Coordinates of C-alpha atoms and ligand atoms in Angstrom, one line a residue:
M1 CA -14.9 19.3 8.1
R2 CA -15.2 16.6 5.4
Q3 CA -14.6 19.2 2.7
A4 CA -11.5 20.5 4.7
L5 CA -10.2 16.9 5.0
A6 CA -10.6 16.3 1.2
T7 CA -8.9 19.6 0.2
M8 CA -5.9 19.4 2.6
P9 CA -2.8 18.7 0.5
K10 CA -1.5 15.3 1.3
C11 CA 0.6 12.4 0.0
E12 CA -0.6 8.8 -0.2
L13 CA 2.3 6.5 0.8
H14 CA 0.6 3.2 1.4
L15 CA -1.7 2.2 -1.5
H16 CA -1.7 -1.1 -3.5
I17 CA -2.9 -0.3 -7.0
E18 CA -4.5 -3.8 -7.1
G19 CA -6.4 -2.8 -4.0
T20 CA -8.2 0.0 -6.0
L21 CA -9.9 -2.6 -8.2
E22 CA -13.6 -1.9 -7.5
P23 CA -15.9 -4.9 -7.5
D24 CA -18.0 -3.5 -10.5
L25 CA -14.8 -3.1 -12.5
A26 CA -13.5 -6.5 -11.6
F27 CA -16.7 -8.1 -12.6
A28 CA -16.7 -6.2 -15.9
L29 CA -13.1 -7.0 -16.6
A30 CA -13.7 -10.7 -15.9
K31 CA -16.4 -10.7 -18.6
R32 CA -14.3 -8.7 -21.1
N33 CA -11.2 -10.7 -20.6
G34 CA -12.9 -14.1 -20.4
V35 CA -11.7 -14.8 -16.8
A36 CA -14.0 -17.3 -14.9
L37 CA -14.8 -16.1 -11.4
P38 CA -16.5 -18.4 -8.8
W39 CA -19.5 -16.1 -8.4
T40 CA -22.4 -15.9 -10.9
S41 CA -23.5 -12.3 -10.0
L42 CA -22.0 -9.1 -8.9
D43 CA -24.1 -9.3 -5.7
E44 CA -22.8 -12.7 -4.9
M45 CA -19.3 -11.4 -5.4
K46 CA -19.9 -8.4 -3.2
A47 CA -21.0 -10.7 -0.4
Q48 CA -17.4 -11.8 -0.2
Y49 CA -16.2 -8.5 1.2
E50 CA -16.4 -9.4 4.8
F51 CA -13.0 -10.2 6.2
E52 CA -12.0 -11.9 9.4
D53 CA -8.2 -11.4 9.0
L54 CA -5.5 -10.4 6.5
Q55 CA -5.6 -13.9 4.8
S56 CA -9.3 -13.8 4.1
F57 CA -8.9 -10.5 2.4
L58 CA -5.8 -11.6 0.4
D59 CA -7.7 -14.7 -0.9
L60 CA -10.3 -12.3 -2.6
Y61 CA -7.6 -9.7 -3.6
Y62 CA -5.5 -12.3 -5.5
A63 CA -8.6 -14.0 -7.0
L64 CA -9.8 -10.6 -8.5
M65 CA -6.3 -9.7 -9.7
R66 CA -6.7 -12.4 -12.3
T67 CA -9.1 -10.2 -14.1
L68 CA -6.3 -7.7 -15.0
K69 CA -4.9 -8.8 -18.4
T70 CA -4.0 -6.0 -20.7
K71 CA -1.8 -2.9 -20.7
D72 CA -5.0 -0.8 -20.8
D73 CA -6.4 -2.6 -17.8
F74 CA -3.4 -1.5 -15.8
K75 CA -3.4 2.0 -17.2
D76 CA -7.2 2.4 -16.7
L77 CA -6.9 1.1 -13.1
M78 CA -4.2 3.7 -12.4
V79 CA -6.1 6.6 -13.9
A80 CA -9.3 5.6 -12.0
Y81 CA -7.3 5.6 -8.7
L82 CA -5.5 9.0 -9.4
T83 CA -8.9 10.5 -10.3
R84 CA -10.2 9.5 -6.9
A85 CA -7.0 10.5 -5.2
N86 CA -7.2 14.0 -6.8
A87 CA -10.7 14.4 -5.4
D88 CA -9.3 13.6 -2.0
G89 CA -6.5 16.2 -2.1
V90 CA -3.6 13.8 -2.9
K91 CA -0.8 15.7 -4.6
H92 CA 1.8 12.9 -4.6
A93 CA 1.4 9.1 -4.5
E94 CA 3.9 6.3 -3.9
I95 CA 2.1 3.2 -5.2
F96 CA 2.7 -0.5 -4.5
F97 CA 2.3 -3.1 -7.2
D98 CA 2.6 -6.9 -6.9
P99 CA 4.4 -8.1 -10.1
Q100 CA 5.1 -11.6 -8.8
V101 CA 1.3 -12.3 -8.9
H102 CA 0.8 -10.8 -12.4
V103 CA 3.8 -12.4 -13.9
C104 CA 4.6 -15.6 -12.1
T105 CA 1.1 -16.6 -11.1
N106 CA -1.1 -15.0 -13.9
G107 CA 1.4 -15.3 -16.8
L108 CA 1.5 -11.6 -17.8
D109 CA 4.4 -9.8 -19.4
F110 CA 6.3 -7.7 -16.9
D111 CA 7.0 -4.8 -19.3
M112 CA 3.4 -4.7 -20.5
M113 CA 2.2 -4.4 -17.0
L114 CA 4.8 -1.8 -16.0
D115 CA 4.1 0.2 -19.2
G116 CA 0.4 0.3 -18.4
L117 CA 1.0 1.5 -14.8
L118 CA 3.5 4.1 -15.8
E119 CA 1.3 5.4 -18.6
G120 CA -1.5 5.8 -16.1
M121 CA 0.8 7.7 -13.8
M122 CA 1.8 10.0 -16.6
I123 CA -1.8 10.8 -17.4
G124 CA -2.4 11.5 -13.7
R125 CA 0.5 13.9 -13.7
E126 CA -0.7 15.7 -16.8
R127 CA -4.4 15.8 -15.8
F128 CA -4.1 16.4 -12.1
G129 CA -0.5 17.4 -11.3
I130 CA -0.1 14.3 -9.1
T131 CA 3.6 13.3 -8.8
G132 CA 4.9 10.1 -7.3
G133 CA 6.3 6.7 -8.3
L134 CA 5.9 2.9 -8.1
I135 CA 7.1 0.6 -5.3
L136 CA 7.7 -2.9 -6.4
S137 CA 6.4 -5.1 -3.6
I138 CA 7.7 -8.5 -2.8
V139 CA 4.9 -11.0 -2.0
R140 CA 6.4 -12.5 1.0
D141 CA 4.5 -15.8 0.9
M142 CA 5.5 -16.6 -2.7
D143 CA 8.5 -18.6 -3.7
I144 CA 11.8 -16.6 -3.2
D145 CA 12.8 -17.6 -6.8
S146 CA 9.8 -15.7 -8.1
A147 CA 11.0 -12.6 -6.2
N148 CA 14.5 -13.0 -7.7
M149 CA 13.0 -13.4 -11.2
I150 CA 11.0 -10.2 -10.8
L151 CA 14.1 -8.3 -9.7
D152 CA 15.9 -9.7 -12.8
L153 CA 13.1 -8.4 -15.0
A154 CA 13.0 -5.0 -13.2
Q155 CA 16.7 -4.4 -13.3
P156 CA 16.9 -2.9 -16.8
R157 CA 14.0 -0.6 -15.8
K158 CA 15.3 0.2 -12.3
D159 CA 15.3 4.0 -13.0
E160 CA 11.5 3.9 -13.7
I161 CA 10.8 2.4 -10.2
L162 CA 11.0 4.2 -6.9
G163 CA 11.5 1.5 -4.4
I164 CA 11.0 -2.0 -3.0
G165 CA 8.3 -3.0 -0.5
L166 CA 7.3 -6.2 1.2
D167 CA 3.6 -7.3 1.6
S168 CA 1.1 -10.1 1.8
A169 CA 0.7 -12.7 4.5
E170 CA 3.0 -11.6 7.3
V171 CA 3.1 -14.1 10.2
G172 CA 5.6 -16.9 9.4
Y173 CA 7.3 -14.8 6.7
P174 CA 9.7 -12.6 8.7
P175 CA 12.0 -9.9 7.2
D176 CA 15.1 -12.0 7.6
R177 CA 14.1 -14.0 4.5
F178 CA 14.4 -11.0 2.2
V179 CA 17.8 -9.6 3.1
D180 CA 19.3 -10.4 -0.3
Q181 CA 16.4 -9.0 -2.3
F182 CA 16.5 -5.7 -0.3
A183 CA 20.3 -5.5 -0.6
R184 CA 19.9 -5.9 -4.4
A185 CA 17.2 -3.2 -4.5
R186 CA 19.5 -0.8 -2.6
S187 CA 22.1 -1.5 -5.3
F188 CA 19.5 -0.3 -7.8
G189 CA 19.3 2.9 -5.9
W190 CA 15.8 2.1 -4.8
H191 CA 14.1 3.3 -1.6
C192 CA 13.2 0.5 0.9
V193 CA 9.9 0.1 2.8
A194 CA 8.3 -2.9 4.3
H195 CA 4.9 -4.0 5.8
A196 CA 5.7 -5.0 9.4
G197 CA 3.7 -5.2 12.6
E198 CA 0.3 -5.4 10.9
E199 CA -0.5 -8.9 12.1
G200 CA 3.1 -9.8 12.9
P201 CA 5.0 -8.9 16.1
A202 CA 7.0 -5.9 16.9
A203 CA 10.2 -7.9 16.3
Y204 CA 9.3 -7.9 12.6
I205 CA 9.4 -4.1 12.7
R206 CA 12.9 -4.1 14.3
D207 CA 14.1 -6.6 11.8
A208 CA 12.7 -4.6 8.9
L209 CA 14.7 -1.6 10.2
D210 CA 17.9 -3.5 11.0
L211 CA 18.0 -6.2 8.3
L212 CA 16.2 -4.6 5.4
H213 CA 17.1 -1.0 6.1
A214 CA 13.5 0.0 5.7
E215 CA 13.1 3.8 5.5
R216 CA 9.4 3.6 6.4
I217 CA 7.3 0.9 8.1
D218 CA 4.0 0.1 6.5
H219 CA 1.3 -0.3 9.2
G220 CA 3.6 -0.8 12.2
I221 CA 0.6 -1.0 14.6
H222 CA 2.2 -3.6 16.8
I223 CA 5.0 -1.2 17.8
Q224 CA 2.6 -0.5 20.7
D225 CA 3.8 -3.8 22.2
D226 CA 7.5 -2.8 22.5
H227 CA 8.1 0.6 24.2
E228 CA 11.9 0.5 23.7
L229 CA 11.4 0.0 19.9
L230 CA 8.8 2.8 19.9
E231 CA 11.2 5.2 21.5
R232 CA 13.8 4.3 19.0
V233 CA 11.4 4.9 16.1
V234 CA 10.4 8.2 17.6
R235 CA 14.1 9.2 18.0
D236 CA 15.0 8.2 14.5
G237 CA 11.9 9.8 13.0
V238 CA 11.0 6.6 11.0
P239 CA 7.5 7.2 9.5
L240 CA 4.7 4.7 9.9
T241 CA 2.2 4.5 7.1
C242 CA -1.0 3.7 9.0
C243 CA -4.3 2.6 7.4
P244 CA -7.2 3.0 9.8
L245 CA -10.1 1.6 7.7
S246 CA -7.9 -1.4 6.6
N247 CA -7.0 -2.2 10.3
L248 CA -10.7 -2.1 11.2
R249 CA -11.9 -4.3 8.2
L250 CA -9.1 -6.8 8.7
Q251 CA -9.7 -6.9 12.5
V252 CA -6.2 -5.7 13.4
V253 CA -8.2 -3.3 15.6
H254 CA -11.7 -4.1 16.7
D255 CA -13.0 -0.7 17.4
M256 CA -12.0 2.5 15.6
R257 CA -12.1 4.3 18.9
K258 CA -9.2 2.1 20.0
H259 CA -7.1 2.8 17.0
P260 CA -3.6 3.8 18.3
I261 CA -3.0 6.7 15.8
P262 CA -4.0 9.5 18.3
E263 CA -1.7 7.9 20.9
F264 CA 1.1 7.4 18.4
L265 CA 1.0 11.0 17.4
H266 CA 1.1 12.1 21.1
E267 CA 4.1 9.9 21.7
G268 CA 5.9 11.6 18.8
L269 CA 5.7 8.9 16.2
M270 CA 5.7 10.2 12.6
C271 CA 2.3 8.7 11.6
T272 CA 0.7 9.1 8.2
V273 CA -2.8 8.2 7.1
N274 CA -3.3 6.0 4.0
S275 CA -6.0 3.8 2.3
D276 CA -4.1 0.5 1.7
D277 CA -6.8 -1.2 -0.5
P278 CA -9.6 1.3 -0.7
A279 CA -11.9 -0.8 -3.0
Y280 CA -12.0 -3.5 -0.3
F281 CA -12.0 -1.5 2.9
G282 CA -14.8 1.1 2.4
G283 CA -13.0 4.3 1.5
Y284 CA -10.2 6.2 -0.1
V285 CA -7.8 8.4 1.8
A286 CA -10.1 11.2 2.8
A287 CA -12.5 8.6 4.3
N288 CA -9.6 7.4 6.4
Y289 CA -9.0 10.9 7.7
A290 CA -12.7 11.2 8.3
A291 CA -12.8 8.0 10.3
L292 CA -10.2 9.6 12.7
A293 CA -12.2 12.8 12.8
D294 CA -15.2 10.7 13.8
I295 CA -13.3 9.3 16.8
G296 CA -12.6 12.9 18.0
M297 CA -9.2 13.8 16.5
P298 CA -9.1 17.5 16.2
M299 CA -8.5 19.3 12.9
E300 CA -5.0 20.5 13.9
E301 CA -3.9 16.8 14.5
L302 CA -5.4 15.7 11.3
A303 CA -3.5 18.5 9.5
A304 CA -0.3 17.4 11.3
L305 CA -0.9 13.9 9.9
A306 CA -1.2 15.3 6.4
G307 CA 1.9 17.4 6.9
N308 CA 3.7 14.2 8.0
S309 CA 2.7 12.5 4.8
I310 CA 4.5 15.2 2.9
D311 CA 7.6 15.0 5.0
A312 CA 7.6 11.1 5.0
S313 CA 7.4 10.9 1.2
F314 CA 10.3 10.4 -1.1
A315 CA 9.5 13.6 -3.1
S316 CA 12.3 16.1 -3.6
D317 CA 12.8 18.8 -1.1
G318 CA 11.5 21.3 -3.7
R319 CA 8.3 19.3 -4.2
K320 CA 7.8 19.0 -0.5
A321 CA 8.2 22.7 0.0
Q322 CA 5.5 23.2 -2.7
L323 CA 3.1 20.9 -1.0
H324 CA 3.4 22.4 2.5
Ligands
ADE1 N1 -1.4 -6.5 0.1 C1 -2.4 -5.7 -0.1 N2 -2.9 -5.2 1.0 C2 -2.1 -5.7 2.0 C3 -2.1 -5.5 3.4 N3 -2.9 -4.7 4.1 N4 -1.2 -6.2 4.1 C4 -0.3 -7.0 3.5 N5 -0.3 -7.2 2.2 C5 -1.2 -6.5 1.5
ZN2 ZN1 -0.6 -2.6 2.5

């Protein structure tokens, strides 16, 4: 079964490249790049990987992001992820990155960072045949000026970026704050997706659809609280990019057996399975499928989820046909 789950062709549609920074690599990069971390040993650092909610994870995630400094750091991170993704049967990956943090907080050069990530994706394409693109994610709890500045920097390179996303601390940062940034991204010809309904309410999912014109909802777990919205999302075929291990580790769900994916699938929602921040949550994408197998989802439903990931991707129709 594990082998079948890993070889099933699939797309990964909800993956933060910074969330693939494994603790050992972060510790090594900190040393190499002269970045001071508050922990004196790798074991002490690893003891921080117990999360009580989204914010407690984000605190560590942003702290370790400071260890990424050079173009090669970004390239190597991408190649390391795509190597693991290839082993898990990923054929196409649409990958978030958080440039506001690298540029506005950590002082890196936007083009250097983007060049590193794109070079890594090119290597992944040549080495493994993995297609895909980058989704520039707006960090919703940072200053809106920093989001605008990043869009200014991205504009000359808009054709090298697939879309815009919205991530980070959700509650208190509703979609209506980001209408202008998403409108601008649409004028670039970018696809639009948004994290909504992870810790935030179902109303944020509705607003992401109505105000930001999101084509996919990242997480969307709290759609279970609004049946009318759920029926609309089923009717319109809006995909949800679900991340079971993330939800468990961030205590969005308290027991994997209570994860709503099986019910969502039965209700007709177009769910997909993804790994979010696999270096933090205990597994890459095949492990997320395996977690669902462990709670009793049958192989045909797991295969349907993989099929959904192909249909929900922004790949061309020709590429989708190849992957099915
Ligand atoms: N950034 C990285 N992972 C995230 C998540 N699960 N939710 C919101 N923002 C994130
Ligand atoms: Zn995410």
